[in-house]
Amino acid sequence: MRLLNFSSFCCKGTKLLWLENGVNDEESIELELSKHVTNLLDGLLKEDRYDKRIRPNFGGPPVTIEVNMYIKSLGPVSETDEVYSMDCYFRQMWVDNRLKFNASATGLSEFSMNWLFLDKVWKPDTYFVNGKKSYLHSITVPNKFLRLRQDGLLTYSMRLTIKASCPMHLRKFPLDSQSCPLEIGSCKRELADDDHDEKASLSKFHLFYGYSNNDVLYAWFKSGKDPVGREEGVNLAQYDLTEIKTKEEIRLSSRRDNFSVVAVHFHLKRHTGYFMLQVYVPCTLIVSCSWVSFWIDPQAVPARVSLGVTTVLSMTTLGFGGRSQMPRTSYATALDWFVIICFSFVFASMVEYAAINFLDKMTKDVAAKATKKKRPPSAEGEAQPSFILIRLLRDVAWWFLQTVQRSLATAQSARK
């Protein structure tokens, strides 16, 4: 606010000076002011004075790039791909002493330029180290903005949608918490050692860190506020954003150079309400339904078998059929163990009925054999229809033989 008041005061003073010199038309005053600003910028960017290919403080101390972010929206977070996205304003600030100017010439201590001016000044080659697919908003024009202050401070602001990788540890899923990083550093593409053709495809490029810490240092902008702010009401459907942590570090690359990197970590705690309604409660009810078969008469085979098969199929569909929407990990998560235990209880209820039915039949067979051994053989034989038939045939045969013998004896006595 003080800067704006000072600029307004200087501008009014310049206008009064021009009015005293005979420039009394408002349009003429604005035209003269525009010419002064144009001449000033052209003078600052003369080729013999400014080379945008060379960094500020070239040959001297490293230039410090202060960055900050303002998050407009965060999410979604994909567990299957281990990525997250966000929409944010990304700002970079650095001092270029070659662009210092005298504010008294125009009455303005700060200039606001559009994105076209960016092609005329040196810019840091900042990139997101763990970025996957990020893009700059370009509707209706590229969403980039630049401010130049009289002391050479440049503020470069842009609106980005960032998609970055987020390595996840899902052993406690869905009772887990995740930390999703975003790392920012200097980047440069270099041709492969075996191909120096200018028309080489991008696939032959090696990606290295760009400026070392001897040339560029990255730091979070600290002005009494958090370097990473967020719009009020920013939240995610399945997570709570509990904390935002920032850090600065120096890394050693494969080329044995040190490079400056800043990082921010978004600490997320997962909501469990969705999984309670979709998995935990239904699985618990299915297990309870499988236990109902314990109160059904063991002789009611169709009822018990149909209930057991239904609960097993329901558990399979609910617990394992919806696995495509879950994280694909090589290890079992907490949710996997819960589903496996529920399925084991349901399957055990079917095995229990099969075991009870088998043991009941075995017990009856053993009891029948024991009763058969205790009965007298005669009584047991008389009780059987086959024994009665055999005895009847024996009696008939005996009476037939007796009759034949008597007939023969009578015939012999008559001959005598």
Short mmCIF file of C-alpha atoms in Angstrom, two decimals:
data_model
loop_
_atom_site.label_atom_id
_atom_site.label_comp_id
_atom_site.label_asym_id
_atom_site.label_seq_id
_atom_site.Cartn_x
_atom_site.Cartn_y
_atom_site.Cartn_z
CA MET A 1 0.00 0.00 0.00
CA ARG A 2 2.84 2.40 0.82
CA LEU A 3 4.48 1.52 -2.48
CA LEU A 4 1.29 2.30 -4.39
CA ASN A 5 0.85 5.60 -2.55
CA PHE A 6 4.45 6.52 -3.28
CA SER A 7 4.03 5.64 -6.96
CA SER A 8 0.83 7.63 -7.18
CA PHE A 9 2.52 10.60 -5.51
CA CYS A 10 5.49 10.42 -7.92
CA CYS A 11 3.16 10.12 -10.91
CA LYS A 12 1.15 13.12 -9.80
CA GLY A 13 4.38 15.07 -9.24
CA THR A 14 5.53 14.25 -12.75
CA LYS A 15 2.22 15.31 -14.20
CA LEU A 16 2.42 18.63 -12.32
CA LEU A 17 5.94 19.07 -13.69
CA TRP A 18 4.69 18.52 -17.24
CA LEU A 19 1.77 20.90 -16.65
CA GLU A 20 4.22 23.58 -15.59
CA ASN A 21 6.18 22.95 -18.80
CA GLY A 22 3.09 23.53 -20.93
CA VAL A 23 1.81 19.97 -21.34
CA ASN A 24 -1.78 20.52 -20.20
CA ASP A 25 -3.71 17.83 -22.10
CA GLU A 26 -4.47 14.66 -20.10
CA GLU A 27 -4.04 12.43 -23.15
CA SER A 28 -0.75 14.13 -23.99
CA ILE A 29 0.46 13.54 -20.45
CA GLU A 30 -0.37 9.81 -20.67
CA LEU A 31 1.33 9.61 -24.06
CA GLU A 32 4.45 11.28 -22.73
CA LEU A 33 4.49 8.94 -19.74
CA SER A 34 4.13 5.92 -22.03
CA LYS A 35 7.04 7.13 -24.13
CA HIS A 36 9.21 7.57 -21.06
CA VAL A 37 8.42 4.01 -19.88
CA THR A 38 9.09 2.60 -23.36
CA ASN A 39 12.39 4.44 -23.64
CA LEU A 40 13.35 3.28 -20.15
CA LEU A 41 12.65 -0.39 -20.90
CA ASP A 42 14.35 -0.21 -24.28
CA GLY A 43 17.38 1.30 -22.61
CA LEU A 44 17.45 -1.44 -19.97
CA LEU A 45 17.23 -4.22 -22.58
CA LYS A 46 19.82 -2.95 -25.07
CA GLU A 47 21.91 -5.80 -26.45
CA ASP A 48 25.16 -4.12 -25.45
CA ARG A 49 23.86 -3.77 -21.89
CA TYR A 50 21.69 -6.87 -21.26
CA ASP A 51 22.16 -10.49 -22.34
CA LYS A 52 19.27 -12.73 -21.34
CA ARG A 53 21.42 -15.84 -21.83
CA ILE A 54 23.55 -14.93 -18.82
CA ARG A 55 22.24 -15.21 -15.29
CA PRO A 56 22.31 -12.27 -12.88
CA ASN A 57 25.54 -11.90 -10.86
CA PHE A 58 27.37 -13.94 -13.49
CA GLY A 59 30.86 -14.76 -12.21
CA GLY A 60 29.87 -13.72 -8.70
CA PRO A 61 27.66 -15.07 -5.92
CA PRO A 62 24.68 -17.28 -6.86
CA VAL A 63 21.34 -15.69 -7.60
CA THR A 64 18.66 -16.61 -5.07
CA ILE A 65 15.27 -17.66 -6.43
CA GLU A 66 12.58 -17.27 -3.79
CA VAL A 67 9.42 -19.23 -4.50
CA ASN A 68 5.98 -19.48 -2.97
CA MET A 69 2.68 -21.11 -3.89
CA TYR A 70 -0.99 -20.43 -3.41
CA ILE A 71 -3.17 -23.51 -3.83
CA LYS A 72 -6.57 -23.01 -5.43
CA SER A 73 -7.62 -26.66 -5.37
CA LEU A 74 -6.05 -29.95 -4.35
CA GLY A 75 -6.85 -33.40 -5.70
CA PRO A 76 -7.84 -35.89 -6.78
CA VAL A 77 -5.41 -38.40 -5.31
CA SER A 78 -5.08 -41.72 -7.14
CA GLU A 79 -3.90 -44.70 -5.11
CA THR A 80 -3.74 -47.01 -8.13
CA ASP A 81 -1.38 -44.68 -10.05
CA GLU A 82 0.21 -43.10 -6.94
CA VAL A 83 -0.24 -39.55 -8.23
CA TYR A 84 -2.02 -36.40 -7.11
CA SER A 85 -2.87 -33.11 -8.80
CA MET A 86 -3.48 -29.52 -7.79
CA ASP A 87 -4.27 -26.11 -9.28
CA CYS A 88 -2.09 -23.31 -7.94
CA TYR A 89 -0.40 -19.97 -8.46
CA PHE A 90 3.36 -20.43 -8.58
CA ARG A 91 5.57 -17.37 -7.98
CA GLN A 92 9.31 -16.86 -8.35
CA MET A 93 11.28 -13.80 -7.24
CA TRP A 94 14.88 -12.85 -7.94
CA VAL A 95 17.02 -9.71 -8.23
CA ASP A 96 18.61 -8.76 -11.53
CA ASN A 97 20.82 -5.73 -10.93
CA ARG A 98 21.04 -5.08 -14.66
CA LEU A 99 17.36 -4.03 -14.62
CA LYS A 100 17.61 -1.36 -11.94
CA PHE A 101 16.13 1.99 -12.94
CA ASN A 102 15.51 5.46 -11.58
CA ALA A 103 11.87 5.85 -10.57
CA SER A 104 12.00 9.64 -10.67
CA ALA A 105 12.15 9.60 -14.49
CA THR A 106 8.60 8.21 -14.79
CA GLY A 107 7.19 8.57 -11.31
CA LEU A 108 6.68 4.79 -11.16
CA SER A 109 8.69 2.49 -8.91
CA GLU A 110 7.21 -0.74 -10.28
CA PHE A 111 6.16 -1.90 -13.73
CA SER A 112 3.61 -4.64 -14.43
CA MET A 113 4.23 -6.38 -17.75
CA ASN A 114 2.40 -9.10 -19.61
CA TRP A 115 3.80 -12.48 -20.69
CA LEU A 116 5.40 -11.11 -23.88
CA PHE A 117 8.03 -9.28 -21.84
CA LEU A 118 9.22 -12.60 -20.38
CA ASP A 119 10.97 -13.54 -23.61
CA LYS A 120 13.30 -10.55 -23.24
CA VAL A 121 14.72 -11.25 -19.78
CA TRP A 122 16.62 -14.06 -18.09
CA LYS A 123 14.41 -16.58 -16.27
CA PRO A 124 15.35 -19.56 -14.09
CA ASP A 125 14.74 -22.97 -15.69
CA THR A 126 12.60 -24.18 -12.80
CA TYR A 127 10.87 -27.53 -13.01
CA PHE A 128 9.11 -30.02 -10.73
CA VAL A 129 11.45 -32.89 -9.96
CA ASN A 130 8.70 -35.46 -9.27
CA GLY A 131 6.21 -33.97 -11.72
CA LYS A 132 4.28 -36.31 -14.00
CA LYS A 133 2.21 -34.12 -16.29
CA SER A 134 1.85 -30.41 -15.60
CA TYR A 135 0.62 -27.63 -17.82
CA LEU A 136 0.25 -23.86 -17.90
CA HIS A 137 -3.22 -22.39 -18.26
CA SER A 138 -3.48 -20.50 -21.55
CA ILE A 139 -7.12 -19.33 -21.74
CA THR A 140 -7.61 -16.65 -22.93
CA VAL A 141 -3.88 -15.86 -22.97
CA PRO A 142 -0.98 -17.63 -21.23
CA ASN A 143 -1.56 -17.12 -17.51
CA LYS A 144 1.84 -15.58 -16.82
CA PHE A 145 2.61 -12.25 -15.26
CA LEU A 146 5.77 -10.26 -14.48
CA ARG A 147 6.53 -7.30 -12.24
CA LEU A 148 9.74 -5.27 -12.28
CA ARG A 149 10.70 -3.09 -9.33
CA GLN A 150 13.15 -0.19 -9.38
CA ASP A 151 15.74 -2.16 -7.37
CA GLY A 152 15.78 -4.90 -10.04
CA LEU A 153 13.46 -7.32 -8.22
CA LEU A 154 11.51 -9.47 -10.68
CA THR A 155 8.31 -11.26 -9.62
CA TYR A 156 7.26 -13.99 -12.03
CA SER A 157 3.81 -15.45 -11.42
CA MET A 158 1.94 -18.18 -13.32
CA ARG A 159 -1.07 -20.42 -12.90
CA LEU A 160 -0.35 -24.13 -13.17
CA THR A 161 -2.08 -27.47 -12.89
CA ILE A 162 0.49 -29.89 -11.48
CA LYS A 163 0.30 -33.67 -11.53
CA ALA A 164 3.05 -35.20 -9.39
CA SER A 165 3.98 -38.62 -8.09
CA CYS A 166 3.18 -39.55 -4.52
CA PRO A 167 4.81 -42.77 -3.24
CA MET A 168 2.30 -44.39 -0.91
CA HIS A 169 2.66 -46.85 1.96
CA LEU A 170 -0.64 -48.72 2.06
CA ARG A 171 -0.12 -51.47 4.63
CA LYS A 172 -2.62 -49.73 6.96
CA PHE A 173 -5.08 -48.87 4.16
CA PRO A 174 -7.75 -47.51 4.68
CA LEU A 175 -6.61 -46.40 8.13
CA ASP A 176 -3.48 -44.80 6.70
CA SER A 177 -1.93 -41.34 6.38
CA GLN A 178 0.11 -40.25 3.37
CA SER A 179 2.75 -37.58 2.71
CA CYS A 180 2.74 -36.33 -0.90
CA PRO A 181 5.84 -34.30 -1.86
CA LEU A 182 6.41 -31.65 -4.51
CA GLU A 183 10.08 -30.96 -5.27
CA ILE A 184 11.27 -27.88 -7.16
CA GLY A 185 14.69 -27.37 -8.70
CA SER A 186 16.65 -26.25 -11.75
CA CYS A 187 16.45 -28.40 -14.86
CA LYS A 188 18.36 -28.68 -18.13
CA ARG A 189 18.13 -31.13 -21.04
CA GLU A 190 21.33 -32.41 -22.60
CA LEU A 191 21.90 -34.60 -25.65
CA ALA A 192 23.09 -38.14 -25.19
CA ASP A 193 26.84 -38.66 -25.42
CA ASP A 194 26.46 -40.74 -28.60
CA ASP A 195 24.18 -38.34 -30.44
CA HIS A 196 24.84 -34.64 -30.94
CA ASP A 197 22.48 -34.07 -33.85
CA GLU A 198 20.31 -31.01 -33.33
CA LYS A 199 17.35 -32.89 -34.80
CA ALA A 200 17.60 -35.70 -32.27
CA SER A 201 14.33 -36.87 -30.85
CA LEU A 202 13.36 -36.02 -27.29
CA SER A 203 13.74 -39.68 -26.36
CA LYS A 204 17.52 -39.28 -26.76
CA PHE A 205 17.75 -36.49 -24.25
CA HIS A 206 19.13 -37.01 -20.77
CA LEU A 207 17.50 -35.00 -18.00
CA PHE A 208 19.88 -33.43 -15.50
CA TYR A 209 19.71 -30.76 -12.90
CA GLY A 210 20.55 -27.42 -14.48
CA TYR A 211 22.30 -24.66 -12.55
CA SER A 212 24.35 -25.88 -9.61
CA ASN A 213 24.24 -24.21 -6.22
CA ASN A 214 27.21 -22.10 -7.31
CA ASP A 215 24.89 -20.36 -9.80
CA VAL A 216 21.33 -20.64 -8.47
CA LEU A 217 19.95 -21.17 -4.98
CA TYR A 218 16.28 -21.94 -4.36
CA ALA A 219 14.59 -20.82 -1.16
CA TRP A 220 11.06 -20.46 0.13
CA PHE A 221 9.83 -16.88 0.28
CA LYS A 222 9.43 -15.96 3.94
CA SER A 223 7.64 -12.71 4.65
CA GLY A 224 5.76 -13.52 7.84
CA LYS A 225 3.33 -15.80 6.01
CA ASP A 226 3.44 -19.44 5.07
CA PRO A 227 5.33 -19.91 1.79
CA VAL A 228 2.63 -22.36 0.69
CA GLY A 229 -0.81 -20.92 1.23
CA ARG A 230 -4.17 -22.32 0.31
CA GLU A 231 -7.58 -20.94 -0.43
CA GLU A 232 -10.13 -21.27 2.33
CA GLY A 233 -12.30 -24.32 1.84
CA VAL A 234 -9.71 -26.39 -0.02
CA ASN A 235 -10.41 -30.03 0.84
CA LEU A 236 -10.46 -33.50 -0.68
CA ALA A 237 -13.22 -36.07 -0.89
CA GLN A 238 -11.28 -38.91 0.77
CA TYR A 239 -8.60 -37.05 2.74
CA ASP A 240 -8.05 -34.37 5.33
CA LEU A 241 -5.14 -32.02 4.67
CA THR A 242 -3.65 -32.01 8.17
CA GLU A 243 -0.31 -30.25 7.62
CA ILE A 244 1.92 -28.59 5.02
CA LYS A 245 5.69 -28.77 5.61
CA THR A 246 8.40 -27.06 3.57
CA LYS A 247 12.13 -27.66 3.47
CA GLU A 248 15.26 -26.64 1.56
CA GLU A 249 18.13 -28.97 0.75
CA ILE A 250 21.24 -29.41 -1.38
CA ARG A 251 21.48 -32.61 -3.45
CA LEU A 252 24.35 -34.35 -5.14
CA SER A 253 23.62 -35.47 -8.73
CA SER A 254 25.27 -38.16 -10.85
CA ARG A 255 27.62 -35.48 -12.22
CA ARG A 256 28.98 -34.90 -8.69
CA ASP A 257 27.63 -31.35 -8.56
CA ASN A 258 25.52 -29.92 -5.77
CA PHE A 259 22.09 -28.60 -6.69
CA SER A 260 19.59 -26.60 -4.72
CA VAL A 261 16.08 -28.04 -4.25
CA VAL A 262 13.06 -26.89 -2.27
CA ALA A 263 10.26 -29.27 -1.36
CA VAL A 264 6.80 -29.16 0.17
CA HIS A 265 5.07 -32.14 1.77
CA PHE A 266 1.28 -32.38 1.97
CA HIS A 267 0.28 -34.60 4.89
CA LEU A 268 -3.04 -36.32 4.20
CA LYS A 269 -5.21 -38.42 6.52
CA ARG A 270 -7.73 -40.71 4.84
CA HIS A 271 -11.46 -40.64 5.61
CA THR A 272 -12.81 -44.07 6.60
CA GLY A 273 -16.53 -43.36 6.19
CA TYR A 274 -16.68 -44.60 2.60
CA PHE A 275 -15.02 -47.92 3.45
CA MET A 276 -17.19 -48.37 6.54
CA LEU A 277 -20.35 -48.16 4.42
CA GLN A 278 -19.04 -50.05 1.39
CA VAL A 279 -16.92 -52.81 2.93
CA TYR A 280 -16.77 -53.10 6.71
CA VAL A 281 -20.50 -53.02 7.54
CA PRO A 282 -21.64 -55.30 4.64
CA CYS A 283 -18.90 -57.85 5.36
CA THR A 284 -19.84 -57.93 9.05
CA LEU A 285 -23.52 -58.49 8.20
CA ILE A 286 -22.69 -61.30 5.76
CA VAL A 287 -20.62 -63.07 8.43
CA SER A 288 -23.55 -62.70 10.87
CA CYS A 289 -25.93 -64.17 8.28
CA SER A 290 -23.65 -67.18 7.83
CA TRP A 291 -23.92 -67.88 11.56
CA VAL A 292 -27.71 -68.18 11.31
CA SER A 293 -27.20 -71.65 9.83
CA PHE A 294 -26.04 -72.83 13.25
CA TRP A 295 -29.66 -72.61 14.50
CA ILE A 296 -31.14 -74.50 11.54
CA ASP A 297 -31.98 -78.22 11.96
CA PRO A 298 -29.05 -80.31 10.68
CA GLN A 299 -31.56 -82.50 8.81
CA ALA A 300 -32.68 -79.46 6.73
CA VAL A 301 -29.96 -79.95 4.18
CA PRO A 302 -31.29 -77.63 1.37
CA ALA A 303 -31.77 -74.67 3.73
CA ARG A 304 -28.34 -74.87 5.29
CA VAL A 305 -26.50 -75.49 2.01
CA SER A 306 -28.27 -72.68 0.14
CA LEU A 307 -27.55 -70.21 2.96
CA GLY A 308 -23.89 -71.19 3.08
CA VAL A 309 -23.39 -70.94 -0.68
CA THR A 310 -25.17 -67.58 -0.84
CA THR A 311 -23.03 -66.04 1.88
CA VAL A 312 -19.80 -67.37 0.33
CA LEU A 313 -20.69 -65.94 -3.10
CA SER A 314 -21.76 -62.61 -1.59
CA MET A 315 -18.54 -62.37 0.36
CA THR A 316 -16.49 -63.20 -2.75
CA THR A 317 -18.27 -60.53 -4.84
CA LEU A 318 -18.09 -57.85 -2.17
CA GLY A 319 -14.60 -58.49 -0.85
CA PHE A 320 -12.69 -59.56 -3.92
CA GLY A 321 -14.86 -58.45 -6.84
CA GLY A 322 -14.40 -54.75 -6.03
CA ARG A 323 -10.63 -55.09 -5.73
CA SER A 324 -10.13 -53.25 -9.06
CA GLN A 325 -10.90 -49.96 -7.32
CA MET A 326 -8.43 -50.67 -4.54
CA PRO A 327 -4.66 -50.07 -4.56
CA ARG A 328 -2.74 -52.73 -6.49
CA THR A 329 0.00 -53.67 -4.08
CA SER A 330 2.25 -56.71 -3.81
CA TYR A 331 1.51 -56.93 -0.09
CA ALA A 332 -1.72 -57.31 1.86
CA THR A 333 -3.31 -54.16 3.26
CA ALA A 334 -5.35 -53.90 6.45
CA LEU A 335 -8.53 -54.04 4.36
CA ASP A 336 -7.31 -57.21 2.63
CA TRP A 337 -6.74 -58.92 5.96
CA PHE A 338 -10.22 -57.93 7.13
CA VAL A 339 -11.83 -59.33 3.98
CA ILE A 340 -9.77 -62.54 4.20
CA ILE A 341 -10.78 -63.09 7.85
CA CYS A 342 -14.47 -62.45 7.04
CA PHE A 343 -14.30 -64.87 4.13
CA SER A 344 -12.66 -67.46 6.41
CA PHE A 345 -15.54 -67.21 8.91
CA VAL A 346 -18.15 -67.59 6.16
CA PHE A 347 -16.33 -70.53 4.58
CA ALA A 348 -15.83 -72.12 8.01
CA SER A 349 -19.61 -72.09 8.60
CA MET A 350 -20.07 -74.30 5.52
CA VAL A 351 -17.25 -76.61 6.57
CA GLU A 352 -18.84 -76.80 10.02
CA TYR A 353 -22.12 -78.09 8.58
CA ALA A 354 -20.33 -80.64 6.40
CA ALA A 355 -18.35 -81.85 9.40
CA ILE A 356 -21.45 -82.07 11.62
CA ASN A 357 -23.38 -83.97 8.95
CA PHE A 358 -20.50 -86.42 8.45
CA LEU A 359 -20.00 -87.00 12.18
CA ASP A 360 -23.75 -87.47 12.72
CA LYS A 361 -23.92 -90.15 10.02
CA MET A 362 -20.82 -91.86 11.38
CA THR A 363 -22.29 -91.90 14.88
CA LYS A 364 -25.51 -93.48 13.62
CA ASP A 365 -23.61 -96.17 11.70
CA VAL A 366 -21.54 -97.04 14.76
CA ALA A 367 -24.67 -97.25 16.92
CA ALA A 368 -26.41 -99.51 14.38
CA LYS A 369 -23.46 -101.90 14.29
CA ALA A 370 -23.33 -102.03 18.07
CA THR A 371 -27.06 -102.91 18.27
CA LYS A 372 -26.67 -105.64 15.65
CA LYS A 373 -23.91 -107.34 17.64
CA LYS A 374 -26.01 -107.48 20.85
CA ARG A 375 -29.00 -109.39 19.27
CA PRO A 376 -29.20 -113.40 19.55
CA PRO A 377 -28.48 -115.10 16.24
CA SER A 378 -31.80 -117.09 16.25
CA ALA A 379 -33.93 -114.14 17.04
CA GLU A 380 -32.03 -112.15 14.46
CA GLY A 381 -32.54 -114.99 11.91
CA GLU A 382 -36.22 -115.37 12.62
CA ALA A 383 -36.77 -111.72 12.18
CA GLN A 384 -35.55 -111.90 8.60
CA PRO A 385 -38.00 -112.87 5.78
CA SER A 386 -35.35 -114.85 3.90
CA PHE A 387 -34.84 -117.14 6.87
CA ILE A 388 -38.57 -117.92 7.03
CA LEU A 389 -38.64 -118.77 3.33
CA ILE A 390 -35.66 -121.11 3.65
CA ARG A 391 -37.24 -122.90 6.63
CA LEU A 392 -40.49 -123.36 4.73
CA LEU A 393 -38.66 -124.90 1.76
CA ARG A 394 -36.80 -127.23 4.13
CA ASP A 395 -40.06 -128.47 5.70
CA VAL A 396 -41.65 -129.05 2.30
CA ALA A 397 -38.62 -131.02 1.14
CA TRP A 398 -38.68 -133.11 4.35
CA TRP A 399 -42.39 -133.98 3.98
CA PHE A 400 -41.81 -134.83 0.29
CA LEU A 401 -38.99 -137.24 1.15
CA GLN A 402 -41.06 -138.91 3.90
CA THR A 403 -43.95 -139.46 1.49
CA VAL A 404 -41.61 -141.00 -1.12
CA GLN A 405 -40.09 -143.38 1.45
CA ARG A 406 -43.54 -144.56 2.64
CA SER A 407 -44.64 -145.20 -0.94
CA LEU A 408 -41.56 -147.35 -1.63
CA ALA A 409 -42.03 -149.35 1.59
CA THR A 410 -45.69 -150.13 0.70
CA ALA A 411 -44.72 -151.30 -2.80
CA GLN A 412 -42.07 -153.69 -1.48
CA SER A 413 -44.46 -155.28 1.06
CA ALA A 414 -47.04 -155.89 -1.67
CA ARG A 415 -44.56 -157.82 -3.83
CA LYS A 416 -43.74 -160.16 -1.03
#
